[in-house]
PDB file of C-alpha atoms and ligand atoms in Angstrom:
ATOM      1  CA  MET A  17      20.364   4.458 -33.168  1.00 51.00           C
ATOM      2  CA  SER A  18      19.209   5.344 -29.895  1.00 51.00           C
ATOM      3  CA  VAL A  19      16.594   3.817 -28.400  1.00 64.00           C
ATOM      4  CA  VAL A  20      15.064   6.301 -25.599  1.00 66.00           C
ATOM      5  CA  LYS A  21      14.152   4.398 -22.813  1.00 80.00           C
ATOM      6  CA  ARG A  22      10.660   4.992 -20.177  1.00 93.00           C
ATOM      7  CA  PRO A  23      10.864   6.478 -17.386  1.00 96.00           C
ATOM      8  CA  LEU A  24      10.174   2.901 -14.501  1.00 97.00           C
ATOM      9  CA  ALA A  25       8.025   2.664 -11.906  1.00 98.00           C
ATOM     10  CA  VAL A  26       8.113  -0.495  -9.963  1.00 98.00           C
ATOM     11  CA  ILE A  27       4.380  -0.683  -7.651  1.00 98.00           C
ATOM     12  CA  THR A  28       4.268  -3.640  -5.152  1.00 98.00           C
ATOM     13  CA  GLY A  29       1.042  -5.691  -4.500  1.00 98.00           C
ATOM     14  CA  ALA A  30      -0.291  -5.161  -7.925  1.00 98.00           C
ATOM     15  CA  SER A  31      -2.103  -8.090  -8.560  1.00 98.00           C
ATOM     16  CA  SER A  32      -5.090  -6.611  -7.719  1.00 98.00           C
ATOM     17  CA  GLY A  33      -6.994  -3.937  -5.909  1.00 98.00           C
ATOM     18  CA  ILE A  34      -5.559  -0.073  -5.490  1.00 98.00           C
ATOM     19  CA  GLY A  35      -1.755  -1.581  -6.889  1.00 98.00           C
ATOM     20  CA  LEU A  36      -3.421  -2.779  -9.734  1.00 98.00           C
ATOM     21  CA  GLU A  37      -5.050   0.641 -10.593  1.00 98.00           C
ATOM     22  CA  LEU A  38      -1.665   2.619  -9.753  1.00 98.00           C
ATOM     23  CA  ALA A  39       0.228   0.235 -12.405  1.00 98.00           C
ATOM     24  CA  ARG A  40      -3.024   1.264 -15.025  1.00 98.00           C
ATOM     25  CA  LEU A  41      -2.088   4.687 -14.206  1.00 98.00           C
ATOM     26  CA  ALA A  42       1.546   4.321 -14.948  1.00 98.00           C
ATOM     27  CA  ALA A  43       0.958   2.487 -17.606  1.00 97.00           C
ATOM     28  CA  SER A  44      -0.964   5.198 -19.239  1.00 97.00           C
ATOM     29  CA  LYS A  45       1.727   7.909 -18.135  1.00 97.00           C
ATOM     30  CA  GLY A  46       4.199   5.997 -20.490  1.00 96.00           C
ATOM     31  CA  TYR A  47       6.013   4.244 -17.284  1.00 97.00           C
ATOM     32  CA  ASP A  48       7.582   1.187 -18.092  1.00 97.00           C
ATOM     33  CA  LEU A  49       6.709  -1.224 -15.022  1.00 97.00           C
ATOM     34  CA  VAL A  50       7.975  -4.010 -12.116  1.00 98.00           C
ATOM     35  CA  ILE A  51       4.921  -5.425 -10.168  1.00 98.00           C
ATOM     36  CA  ALA A  52       5.097  -8.270  -7.302  1.00 98.00           C
ATOM     37  CA  SER A  53       2.817  -9.832  -5.516  1.00 98.00           C
ATOM     38  CA  ASP A  54       2.985 -12.708  -3.421  1.00 97.00           C
ATOM     39  CA  GLU A  55       0.787 -14.904  -5.437  1.00 96.00           C
ATOM     40  CA  PRO A  56       1.169 -16.044  -9.444  1.00 96.00           C
ATOM     41  CA  GLU A  57      -1.536 -13.799 -10.254  1.00 97.00           C
ATOM     42  CA  ILE A  58       0.477 -11.164 -10.767  1.00 98.00           C
ATOM     43  CA  GLU A  59       1.121 -12.691 -14.842  1.00 98.00           C
ATOM     44  CA  THR A  60      -2.312 -12.323 -15.450  1.00 97.00           C
ATOM     45  CA  ALA A  61      -1.871  -8.664 -14.440  1.00 98.00           C
ATOM     46  CA  ALA A  62       0.911  -8.188 -15.985  1.00 98.00           C
ATOM     47  CA  THR A  63      -0.823  -9.655 -19.546  1.00 97.00           C
ATOM     48  CA  ALA A  64      -3.254  -6.615 -18.782  1.00 97.00           C
ATOM     49  CA  LEU A  65      -0.704  -4.251 -18.711  1.00 97.00           C
ATOM     50  CA  ARG A  66       1.361  -4.765 -21.417  1.00 97.00           C
ATOM     51  CA  GLU A  67      -1.480  -4.264 -23.567  1.00 94.00           C
ATOM     52  CA  GLY A  68      -0.778  -0.302 -22.874  1.00 87.00           C
ATOM     53  CA  GLY A  69       2.193  -1.259 -24.819  1.00 93.00           C
ATOM     54  CA  VAL A  70       5.105  -0.356 -22.219  1.00 95.00           C
ATOM     55  CA  GLU A  71       7.571  -3.179 -20.879  1.00 96.00           C
ATOM     56  CA  VAL A  72       6.265  -4.874 -17.985  1.00 97.00           C
ATOM     57  CA  VAL A  73       8.356  -7.427 -15.654  1.00 97.00           C
ATOM     58  CA  ALA A  74       6.499  -9.274 -12.900  1.00 98.00           C
ATOM     59  CA  LEU A  75       7.615 -10.992 -10.188  1.00 98.00           C
ATOM     60  CA  GLN A  76       5.839 -13.531  -7.602  1.00 98.00           C
ATOM     61  CA  ALA A  77       8.131 -13.114  -4.666  1.00 98.00           C
ATOM     62  CA  ASP A  78       6.934 -13.107  -0.468  1.00 98.00           C
ATOM     63  CA  LEU A  79       7.578  -9.448   0.797  1.00 98.00           C
ATOM     64  CA  ALA A  80       7.278  -9.956   3.895  1.00 98.00           C
ATOM     65  CA  SER A  81      10.186 -11.840   4.325  1.00 98.00           C
ATOM     66  CA  VAL A  82      13.847 -10.479   3.395  1.00 98.00           C
ATOM     67  CA  SER A  83      14.771 -12.653   0.559  1.00 98.00           C
ATOM     68  CA  GLY A  84      11.570 -11.942  -1.392  1.00 98.00           C
ATOM     69  CA  VAL A  85      12.293  -8.135  -1.289  1.00 98.00           C
ATOM     70  CA  ASP A  86      15.767  -8.909  -1.996  1.00 98.00           C
ATOM     71  CA  ASP A  87      14.777 -10.437  -4.804  1.00 98.00           C
ATOM     72  CA  LEU A  88      12.748  -7.497  -6.181  1.00 98.00           C
ATOM     73  CA  TYR A  89      15.344  -5.713  -6.028  1.00 98.00           C
ATOM     74  CA  ALA A  90      17.748  -7.764  -7.939  1.00 97.00           C
ATOM     75  CA  LEU A  91      15.296  -7.627 -10.364  1.00 96.00           C
ATOM     76  CA  ILE A  92      14.720  -3.853 -11.009  1.00 95.00           C
ATOM     77  CA  THR A  93      18.993  -4.103 -10.774  1.00 93.00           C
ATOM     78  CA  SER A  94      19.728  -6.053 -13.183  1.00 90.00           C
ATOM     79  CA  LYS A  95      17.991  -4.322 -15.585  1.00 79.00           C
ATOM     80  CA  GLY A  96      20.376  -2.249 -15.261  1.00 88.00           C
ATOM     81  CA  ARG A  97      17.364   0.222 -15.435  1.00 90.00           C
ATOM     82  CA  SER A  98      16.367   3.632 -12.058  1.00 95.00           C
ATOM     83  CA  VAL A  99      13.540   3.417 -10.467  1.00 98.00           C
ATOM     84  CA  ASP A 100      11.710   6.911 -10.895  1.00 98.00           C
ATOM     85  CA  LEU A 101       8.393   5.984  -9.190  1.00 98.00           C
ATOM     86  CA  LEU A 102       8.335   3.579  -6.358  1.00 98.00           C
ATOM     87  CA  MET A 103       4.804   2.670  -4.857  1.00 98.00           C
ATOM     88  CA  ALA A 104       5.061   0.249  -1.580  1.00 98.00           C
ATOM     89  CA  ASN A 105       1.299  -0.935  -1.914  1.00 98.00           C
ATOM     90  CA  ALA A 106       1.160  -4.283  -1.005  1.00 98.00           C
ATOM     91  CA  GLY A 107      -0.464  -4.830   2.393  1.00 98.00           C
ATOM     92  CA  ARG A 108      -3.211  -7.289   4.117  1.00 98.00           C
ATOM     93  CA  GLY A 109      -5.253  -7.184   6.492  1.00 98.00           C
ATOM     94  CA  LEU A 110      -6.330  -9.015   9.577  1.00 98.00           C
ATOM     95  CA  GLY A 111     -10.413  -8.844  11.471  1.00 98.00           C
ATOM     96  CA  ARG A 112     -10.903 -10.818  14.295  1.00 98.00           C
ATOM     97  CA  GLY A 113      -9.837 -10.260  18.425  1.00 98.00           C
ATOM     98  CA  PHE A 114      -6.248 -10.040  18.923  1.00 98.00           C
ATOM     99  CA  LEU A 115      -6.241 -13.288  21.294  1.00 98.00           C
ATOM    100  CA  ASP A 116      -7.965 -15.292  18.696  1.00 97.00           C
ATOM    101  CA  GLN A 117      -5.553 -14.752  16.030  1.00 97.00           C
ATOM    102  CA  ASP A 118      -3.004 -17.297  15.002  1.00 97.00           C
ATOM    103  CA  ILE A 119       0.739 -15.544  15.541  1.00 98.00           C
ATOM    104  CA  TYR A 120       2.101 -16.456  11.960  1.00 98.00           C
ATOM    105  CA  ALA A 121      -1.256 -14.813  10.321  1.00 98.00           C
ATOM    106  CA  TRP A 122      -0.264 -11.858  12.518  1.00 98.00           C
ATOM    107  CA  ARG A 123       3.268 -11.262  12.368  1.00 98.00           C
ATOM    108  CA  ARG A 124       2.413 -11.817   8.618  1.00 98.00           C
ATOM    109  CA  VAL A 125       0.638  -8.682   8.726  1.00 98.00           C
ATOM    110  CA  VAL A 126       3.731  -7.082  10.688  1.00 98.00           C
ATOM    111  CA  GLU A 127       6.230  -8.283   8.466  1.00 98.00           C
ATOM    112  CA  THR A 128       4.332  -7.352   4.867  1.00 98.00           C
ATOM    113  CA  ASN A 129       2.926  -3.773   6.220  1.00 98.00           C
ATOM    114  CA  ILE A 130       5.438  -3.062   8.027  1.00 98.00           C
ATOM    115  CA  THR A 131       8.751  -4.901   7.160  1.00 98.00           C
ATOM    116  CA  GLY A 132       8.557  -5.610   3.583  1.00 98.00           C
ATOM    117  CA  THR A 133       7.546  -1.986   2.786  1.00 98.00           C
ATOM    118  CA  VAL A 134      10.205  -0.277   4.997  1.00 98.00           C
ATOM    119  CA  TYR A 135      12.903  -2.200   3.400  1.00 98.00           C
ATOM    120  CA  LEU A 136      12.392  -2.027   0.029  1.00 98.00           C
ATOM    121  CA  VAL A 137      11.681   1.560   0.751  1.00 98.00           C
ATOM    122  CA  GLN A 138      15.240   1.709   2.150  1.00 98.00           C
ATOM    123  CA  LYS A 139      16.677   0.140  -0.417  1.00 98.00           C
ATOM    124  CA  VAL A 140      15.157   2.237  -3.490  1.00 98.00           C
ATOM    125  CA  GLY A 141      15.134   5.174  -1.464  1.00 98.00           C
ATOM    126  CA  ARG A 142      19.042   5.190  -1.324  1.00 98.00           C
ATOM    127  CA  ASP A 143      19.426   5.098  -4.965  1.00 98.00           C
ATOM    128  CA  MET A 144      16.872   8.055  -5.714  1.00 98.00           C
ATOM    129  CA  ARG A 145      18.826   9.767  -3.033  1.00 98.00           C
ATOM    130  CA  ASP A 146      22.101   9.121  -4.931  1.00 98.00           C
ATOM    131  CA  ARG A 147      20.123  10.387  -8.160  1.00 98.00           C
ATOM    132  CA  LYS A 148      18.715  13.305  -6.596  1.00 98.00           C
ATOM    133  CA  VAL A 149      15.393  12.103  -8.345  1.00 98.00           C
ATOM    134  CA  GLY A 150      12.815   9.994  -7.165  1.00 98.00           C
ATOM    135  CA  ARG A 151       8.963   9.703  -6.300  1.00 98.00           C
ATOM    136  CA  ILE A 152       7.892   7.098  -3.556  1.00 98.00           C
ATOM    137  CA  LEU A 153       4.191   6.362  -2.779  1.00 98.00           C
ATOM    138  CA  ILE A 154       3.806   4.558   0.222  1.00 98.00           C
ATOM    139  CA  THR A 155      -0.041   2.626   1.536  1.00 98.00           C
ATOM    140  CA  GLY A 156      -0.425   4.087   4.935  1.00 98.00           C
ATOM    141  CA  SER A 157      -4.988   4.332   5.732  1.00 97.00           C
ATOM    142  CA  ILE A 158      -7.064   5.786   7.905  1.00 97.00           C
ATOM    143  CA  ALA A 159      -6.885   3.234   9.583  1.00 97.00           C
ATOM    144  CA  GLY A 160      -3.829   4.077  11.065  1.00 97.00           C
ATOM    145  CA  PHE A 161      -5.785   7.027  13.032  1.00 96.00           C
ATOM    146  CA  MET A 162      -7.515   5.331  15.056  1.00 96.00           C
ATOM    147  CA  PRO A 163      -6.912   2.119  17.647  1.00 98.00           C
ATOM    148  CA  GLY A 164      -8.489  -1.232  15.569  1.00 98.00           C
ATOM    149  CA  THR A 165     -10.680  -2.766  17.732  1.00 98.00           C
ATOM    150  CA  PHE A 166     -10.740  -6.713  15.827  1.00 98.00           C
ATOM    151  CA  GLN A 167      -7.839  -5.243  13.521  1.00 98.00           C
ATOM    152  CA  ALA A 168      -5.321  -4.277  15.893  1.00 98.00           C
ATOM    153  CA  VAL A 169      -2.849  -5.382  14.392  1.00 98.00           C
ATOM    154  CA  TYR A 170      -3.559  -3.955  10.726  1.00 98.00           C
ATOM    155  CA  ASN A 171      -4.376  -0.526  12.632  1.00 98.00           C
ATOM    156  CA  GLY A 172      -1.194  -0.224  14.245  1.00 98.00           C
ATOM    157  CA  THR A 173       0.955  -1.229  11.427  1.00 98.00           C
ATOM    158  CA  LYS A 174      -0.924   1.737   9.122  1.00 98.00           C
ATOM    159  CA  ALA A 175      -0.174   4.273  12.026  1.00 98.00           C
ATOM    160  CA  PHE A 176       3.088   2.765  11.603  1.00 98.00           C
ATOM    161  CA  LEU A 177       3.322   3.770   8.186  1.00 98.00           C
ATOM    162  CA  ASN A 178       1.501   6.737   8.250  1.00 97.00           C
ATOM    163  CA  SER A 179       4.130   8.241  10.679  1.00 98.00           C
ATOM    164  CA  PHE A 180       7.538   6.616   8.735  1.00 98.00           C
ATOM    165  CA  SER A 181       6.182   8.365   5.718  1.00 98.00           C
ATOM    166  CA  PHE A 182       5.935  11.729   7.031  1.00 98.00           C
ATOM    167  CA  ALA A 183       9.165  11.362   9.207  1.00 98.00           C
ATOM    168  CA  LEU A 184      10.895  10.303   5.981  1.00 98.00           C
ATOM    169  CA  ARG A 185       9.744  12.541   4.126  1.00 98.00           C
ATOM    170  CA  ASN A 186      11.171  15.135   6.173  1.00 98.00           C
ATOM    171  CA  GLU A 187      14.583  13.592   6.515  1.00 98.00           C
ATOM    172  CA  LEU A 188      14.678  13.442   2.515  1.00 98.00           C
ATOM    173  CA  LYS A 189      13.517  17.373   1.689  1.00 97.00           C
ATOM    174  CA  ASP A 190      16.212  19.257   0.045  1.00 94.00           C
ATOM    175  CA  THR A 191      17.678  15.684  -1.815  1.00 98.00           C
ATOM    176  CA  GLY A 192      15.085  15.667  -4.675  1.00 98.00           C
ATOM    177  CA  VAL A 193      13.485  12.749  -3.410  1.00 98.00           C
ATOM    178  CA  SER A 194       9.971  12.930  -2.712  1.00 98.00           C
ATOM    179  CA  VAL A 195       8.204  10.980  -0.099  1.00 98.00           C
ATOM    180  CA  THR A 196       3.875  11.053  -0.442  1.00 98.00           C
ATOM    181  CA  CYS A 197       1.250   8.579   2.035  1.00 98.00           C
ATOM    182  CA  LEU A 198      -1.869   7.155   0.520  1.00 98.00           C
ATOM    183  CA  MET A 199      -4.476   7.130   3.197  1.00 97.00           C
ATOM    184  CA  PRO A 200      -7.167   5.184   1.926  1.00 97.00           C
ATOM    185  CA  GLY A 201     -10.492   5.342   4.127  1.00 97.00           C
ATOM    186  CA  PRO A 202     -12.268   1.301   2.801  1.00 97.00           C
ATOM    187  CA  THR A 203     -12.256   0.605  -0.795  1.00 97.00           C
ATOM    188  CA  GLU A 204     -13.868  -1.733  -2.816  1.00 97.00           C
ATOM    189  CA  THR A 205     -10.960  -5.000  -3.202  1.00 98.00           C
ATOM    190  CA  HIS A 206     -10.210  -8.543  -1.925  1.00 97.00           C
ATOM    191  CA  PHE A 207      -8.701  -6.833   1.156  1.00 98.00           C
ATOM    192  CA  PHE A 208     -12.159  -7.615   3.172  1.00 98.00           C
ATOM    193  CA  GLU A 209     -12.291 -11.051   2.374  1.00 97.00           C
ATOM    194  CA  ARG A 210      -8.893 -11.862   2.343  1.00 97.00           C
ATOM    195  CA  ALA A 211      -8.731 -10.771   6.103  1.00 98.00           C
ATOM    196  CA  ASP A 212     -11.968 -12.480   7.107  1.00 96.00           C
ATOM    197  CA  MET A 213     -14.147 -10.301   7.503  1.00 97.00           C
ATOM    198  CA  LEU A 214     -17.133 -10.585   5.712  1.00 97.00           C
ATOM    199  CA  ASP A 215     -19.185 -10.541   8.199  1.00 96.00           C
ATOM    200  CA  THR A 216     -18.358  -7.169   9.524  1.00 97.00           C
ATOM    201  CA  LYS A 217     -20.273  -3.779   9.203  1.00 96.00           C
ATOM    202  CA  VAL A 218     -17.256  -2.465   7.546  1.00 96.00           C
ATOM    203  CA  ALA A 219     -17.130  -5.080   4.635  1.00 96.00           C
ATOM    204  CA  LEU A 220     -20.407  -4.380   3.631  1.00 95.00           C
ATOM    205  CA  ASP A 221     -20.509  -0.486   3.970  1.00 95.00           C
ATOM    206  CA  GLU A 222     -20.245   1.098   0.999  1.00 94.00           C
ATOM    207  CA  LYS A 223     -16.496   2.010  -0.294  1.00 95.00           C
ATOM    208  CA  ASP A 224     -14.655   4.123  -2.644  1.00 96.00           C
ATOM    209  CA  THR A 225     -13.497   2.158  -6.278  1.00 97.00           C
ATOM    210  CA  ALA A 226      -9.922   1.016  -6.153  1.00 98.00           C
ATOM    211  CA  SER A 227      -9.482   3.530  -9.007  1.00 98.00           C
ATOM    212  CA  ASP A 228     -10.695   6.494  -7.826  1.00 97.00           C
ATOM    213  CA  VAL A 229      -8.273   5.427  -4.551  1.00 98.00           C
ATOM    214  CA  ALA A 230      -5.391   5.454  -6.849  1.00 98.00           C
ATOM    215  CA  LEU A 231      -5.643   8.057  -8.508  1.00 98.00           C
ATOM    216  CA  ALA A 232      -5.867  10.556  -5.905  1.00 97.00           C
ATOM    217  CA  GLY A 233      -2.849   8.550  -4.415  1.00 98.00           C
ATOM    218  CA  PHE A 234      -0.792   8.790  -7.899  1.00 98.00           C
ATOM    219  CA  GLU A 235      -1.727  12.530  -8.233  1.00 98.00           C
ATOM    220  CA  ALA A 236      -0.450  13.136  -4.970  1.00 98.00           C
ATOM    221  CA  MET A 237       2.592  11.705  -5.626  1.00 98.00           C
ATOM    222  CA  MET A 238       3.306  13.100  -9.217  1.00 98.00           C
ATOM    223  CA  LYS A 239       2.281  16.281  -7.427  1.00 98.00           C
ATOM    224  CA  GLY A 240       5.108  15.620  -4.275  1.00 98.00           C
ATOM    225  CA  GLU A 241       2.255  16.248  -1.654  1.00 97.00           C
ATOM    226  CA  GLY A 242       2.553  14.725   2.253  1.00 97.00           C
ATOM    227  CA  ASP A 243      -0.422  12.784   1.758  1.00 95.00           C
ATOM    228  CA  VAL A 244      -4.014  12.229   0.460  1.00 96.00           C
ATOM    229  CA  VAL A 245      -6.768  11.176   1.899  1.00 95.00           C
ATOM    230  CA  SER A 246      -9.506   9.742  -1.081  1.00 87.00           C
ATOM    231  CA  GLY A 247     -12.742  10.453  -0.270  1.00 88.00           C
ATOM    232  CA  TRP A 248     -14.030  13.375   1.352  1.00 89.00           C
ATOM    233  CA  LYS A 249     -15.892  11.127   4.326  1.00 90.00           C
ATOM    234  CA  ASN A 250     -12.671   9.956   4.973  1.00 93.00           C
ATOM    235  CA  LYS A 251     -11.395  13.310   5.290  1.00 93.00           C
ATOM    236  CA  LEU A 252     -13.975  14.563   7.892  1.00 93.00           C
ATOM    237  CA  GLN A 253     -13.570  11.218   9.501  1.00 91.00           C
ATOM    238  CA  THR A 254      -9.242  11.599   9.853  1.00 93.00           C
ATOM    239  CA  SER A 255     -10.206  15.432  10.903  1.00 93.00           C
ATOM    240  CA  LEU A 256     -12.634  14.047  13.316  1.00 94.00           C
ATOM    241  CA  ALA A 257     -10.017  11.765  14.725  1.00 93.00           C
ATOM    242  CA  SER A 258      -7.671  13.758  15.792  1.00 91.00           C
ATOM    243  CA  VAL A 259      -9.810  16.106  18.416  1.00 95.00           C
ATOM    244  CA  THR A 260     -11.051  12.609  19.501  1.00 96.00           C
ATOM    245  CA  PRO A 261     -10.202  10.843  22.235  1.00 96.00           C
ATOM    246  CA  SER A 262      -8.769   6.929  21.940  1.00 96.00           C
ATOM    247  CA  GLY A 263     -11.153   5.231  23.365  1.00 97.00           C
ATOM    248  CA  ILE A 264     -14.043   6.494  21.962  1.00 97.00           C
ATOM    249  CA  LEU A 265     -12.257   5.611  18.468  1.00 97.00           C
ATOM    250  CA  ALA A 266     -11.545   2.534  19.768  1.00 97.00           C
ATOM    251  CA  GLU A 267     -15.246   1.636  20.398  1.00 97.00           C
ATOM    252  CA  GLN A 268     -15.983   3.198  16.961  1.00 96.00           C
ATOM    253  CA  HIS A 269     -13.877   0.493  15.195  1.00 97.00           C
ATOM    254  CA  ARG A 270     -15.870  -1.976  17.358  1.00 98.00           C
ATOM    255  CA  LYS A 271     -18.412  -1.469  15.604  1.00 97.00           C
ATOM    256  CA  MET A 272     -17.505  -1.424  12.057  1.00 96.00           C
ATOM    257  CA  ALA A 273     -14.821  -4.454  12.558  1.00 98.00           C
ATOM    258  CA  GLU A 274     -16.665  -6.379  15.068  1.00 97.00           C
ATOM    259  CA  PRO A 275     -17.812 -10.152  13.919  1.00 97.00           C
ATOM    260  CA  GLY A 276     -20.911 -10.203  12.913  1.00 94.00           C
ATOM    261  CA  THR A 277     -22.313  -6.773  12.664  1.00 93.00           C
ATOM    262  CA  ALA A 278     -23.128  -7.099   9.713  1.00 89.00           C
ATOM    263  CA  ARG A 279     -26.290  -7.138   8.887  1.00 74.00           C
TER     264      ARG A 279
HETATM  265  N1  LIG B   3      -9.019  -2.293   0.874  1.00 84.22           N
HETATM  266  C1  LIG B   3      -9.203  -1.159   1.756  1.00 84.22           C
HETATM  267  O1  LIG B   3     -10.905  -0.907   2.773  1.00 84.22           O
HETATM  268  C2  LIG B   3      -7.852  -0.131   2.296  1.00 84.22           C
HETATM  269  C3  LIG B   3      -7.727   1.049   3.186  1.00 84.22           C
HETATM  270  C4  LIG B   3      -6.516   1.076   3.544  1.00 84.22           C
HETATM  271  C5  LIG B   3      -5.351   0.904   2.675  1.00 84.22           C
HETATM  272  N2  LIG B   3      -5.816  -0.303   2.133  1.00 84.22           N
HETATM  273  C6  LIG B   3      -4.150  -1.276   1.740  1.00 84.22           C
HETATM  274  O2  LIG B   3      -4.262  -0.952   0.816  1.00 84.22           O
HETATM  275  C7  LIG B   3      -3.268  -2.003  -0.133  1.00 84.22           C
HETATM  276  C8  LIG B   3      -3.649  -2.817  -1.129  1.00 84.22           C
HETATM  277  O3  LIG B   3      -4.104  -3.193  -0.842  1.00 84.22           O
HETATM  278  P1  LIG B   3      -6.195  -3.877  -1.899  1.00 84.22           P
HETATM  279  O4  LIG B   3      -7.356  -2.796  -1.280  1.00 84.22           O
HETATM  280  O5  LIG B   3      -5.686  -3.517  -3.103  1.00 84.22           O
HETATM  281  O6  LIG B   3      -6.483  -5.487  -0.861  1.00 84.22           O
HETATM  282  P2  LIG B   3      -5.838  -6.172  -1.848  1.00 84.22           P
HETATM  283  O7  LIG B   3      -6.818  -6.330  -3.556  1.00 84.22           O
HETATM  284  O8  LIG B   3      -5.766  -7.937  -1.501  1.00 84.22           O
HETATM  285  O9  LIG B   3      -4.360  -6.284  -2.353  1.00 84.22           O
HETATM  286  C9  LIG B   3      -3.347  -6.360  -1.971  1.00 84.22           C
HETATM  287  C10 LIG B   3      -2.266  -6.464  -2.426  1.00 84.22           C
HETATM  288  O10 LIG B   3      -0.588  -7.068  -2.275  1.00 84.22           O
HETATM  289  C11 LIG B   3      -0.400  -8.088  -2.409  1.00 84.22           C
HETATM  290  N3  LIG B   3      -0.122  -8.647  -1.109  1.00 84.22           N
HETATM  291  C12 LIG B   3      -0.238  -9.118   0.352  1.00 84.22           C
HETATM  292  N4  LIG B   3       0.711 -10.086   0.834  1.00 84.22           N
HETATM  293  C13 LIG B   3       1.281  -9.834  -0.088  1.00 84.22           C
HETATM  294  C14 LIG B   3       2.979  -9.996   0.770  1.00 84.22           C
HETATM  295  N5  LIG B   3       3.517 -11.342   1.520  1.00 84.22           N
HETATM  296  N6  LIG B   3       4.074 -10.052  -0.585  1.00 84.22           N
HETATM  297  C15 LIG B   3       3.636  -9.981  -1.840  1.00 84.22           C
HETATM  298  N7  LIG B   3       2.417  -9.078  -2.002  1.00 84.22           N
HETATM  299  C16 LIG B   3       1.276  -8.916  -1.193  1.00 84.22           C
HETATM  300  C17 LIG B   3      -1.663  -8.674  -2.854  1.00 84.22           C
HETATM  301  O11 LIG B   3      -0.669 -10.013  -3.678  1.00 84.22           O
HETATM  302  P3  LIG B   3      -1.175 -11.736  -3.639  1.00 84.22           P
HETATM  303  O12 LIG B   3      -3.057 -11.269  -4.273  1.00 84.22           O
HETATM  304  O13 LIG B   3      -0.031 -12.223  -4.635  1.00 84.22           O
HETATM  305  O14 LIG B   3      -0.896 -12.151  -2.337  1.00 84.22           O
HETATM  306  C18 LIG B   3      -1.705  -8.065  -3.602  1.00 84.22           C
HETATM  307  O15 LIG B   3      -1.642  -7.894  -4.917  1.00 84.22           O
HETATM  308  C19 LIG B   3      -2.800  -2.096   0.943  1.00 84.22           C
HETATM  309  O16 LIG B   3      -1.240  -2.257   1.702  1.00 84.22           O
HETATM  310  C20 LIG B   3      -3.629  -2.263   1.890  1.00 84.22           C
HETATM  311  O17 LIG B   3      -3.272  -2.161   3.843  1.00 84.22           O
HETATM  312  C21 LIG B   3      -6.921  -1.183   1.689  1.00 84.22           C
END
């Protein structure tokens, strides 16, 4: 009797937050999962996701490094499986003034958000192009629309991803591979704590839930849309950002992200 394999979804940064919710959605739609993140908590996430009855393989890997991405790709290919959905979501923020940031900390933001993401997308994307089918979701951010005063490097990485996503999407048109950019606004996850931003206004403000944001991204990816900004406030903010001078946007960002603005 032949065993019918379920389709496969790969989700990075799936141990918590938006990535975990993306993984839950893919599992609920019957996808087997390969999930990856940097800390041992990825195994806890895998155990919970297996309760949905799908096959889940977890990898603890530093996706800021080329070797971490190579390990993830080797794991995927060692199973002889092809990737139907790639959700390149792993990322990290970093608050405070740029001149006061540690070089290792800001390089880690660049290497996780940009280098690791685009390297994984390139490896899996080549296979998808050869098979003439596949869907890629990249987690960018509305932060990519504004200069990130007191979060300068992070916003720059997200501007890169927003732009990269649309460029790759156009390169791949008519290939059967779609690229979608999920652009969340402030979302309730570990993000602000890990970015050392708990003393900022944006960390205290009301936020979207990770499950709502993930659902918007997952649906947009499945429809093959170019991008999705989750939540009406964020949609308004991005529309205004496109007609607002950069200096004003930078000042607005200061009011949200300057240390000590949480009151
Ligand atoms: N929360 C927001 O307000 C917001 C807004 C816009 C965009 N985003 C983006 O959404 C994505 C998910 O973030 P989140 O808000 O869900 O935060 P989160 O709960 O902190 O999740 C981040 C995930 O990325 C993983 N990760 C970070 N660095 C990694 C590395 N070097 N290698 C492997 N995995 C790594 C983390 O795994 P470990 O815990 O194992 O390190 C975790 O699974 C990020 O790309 C973030 O930039 C977030």
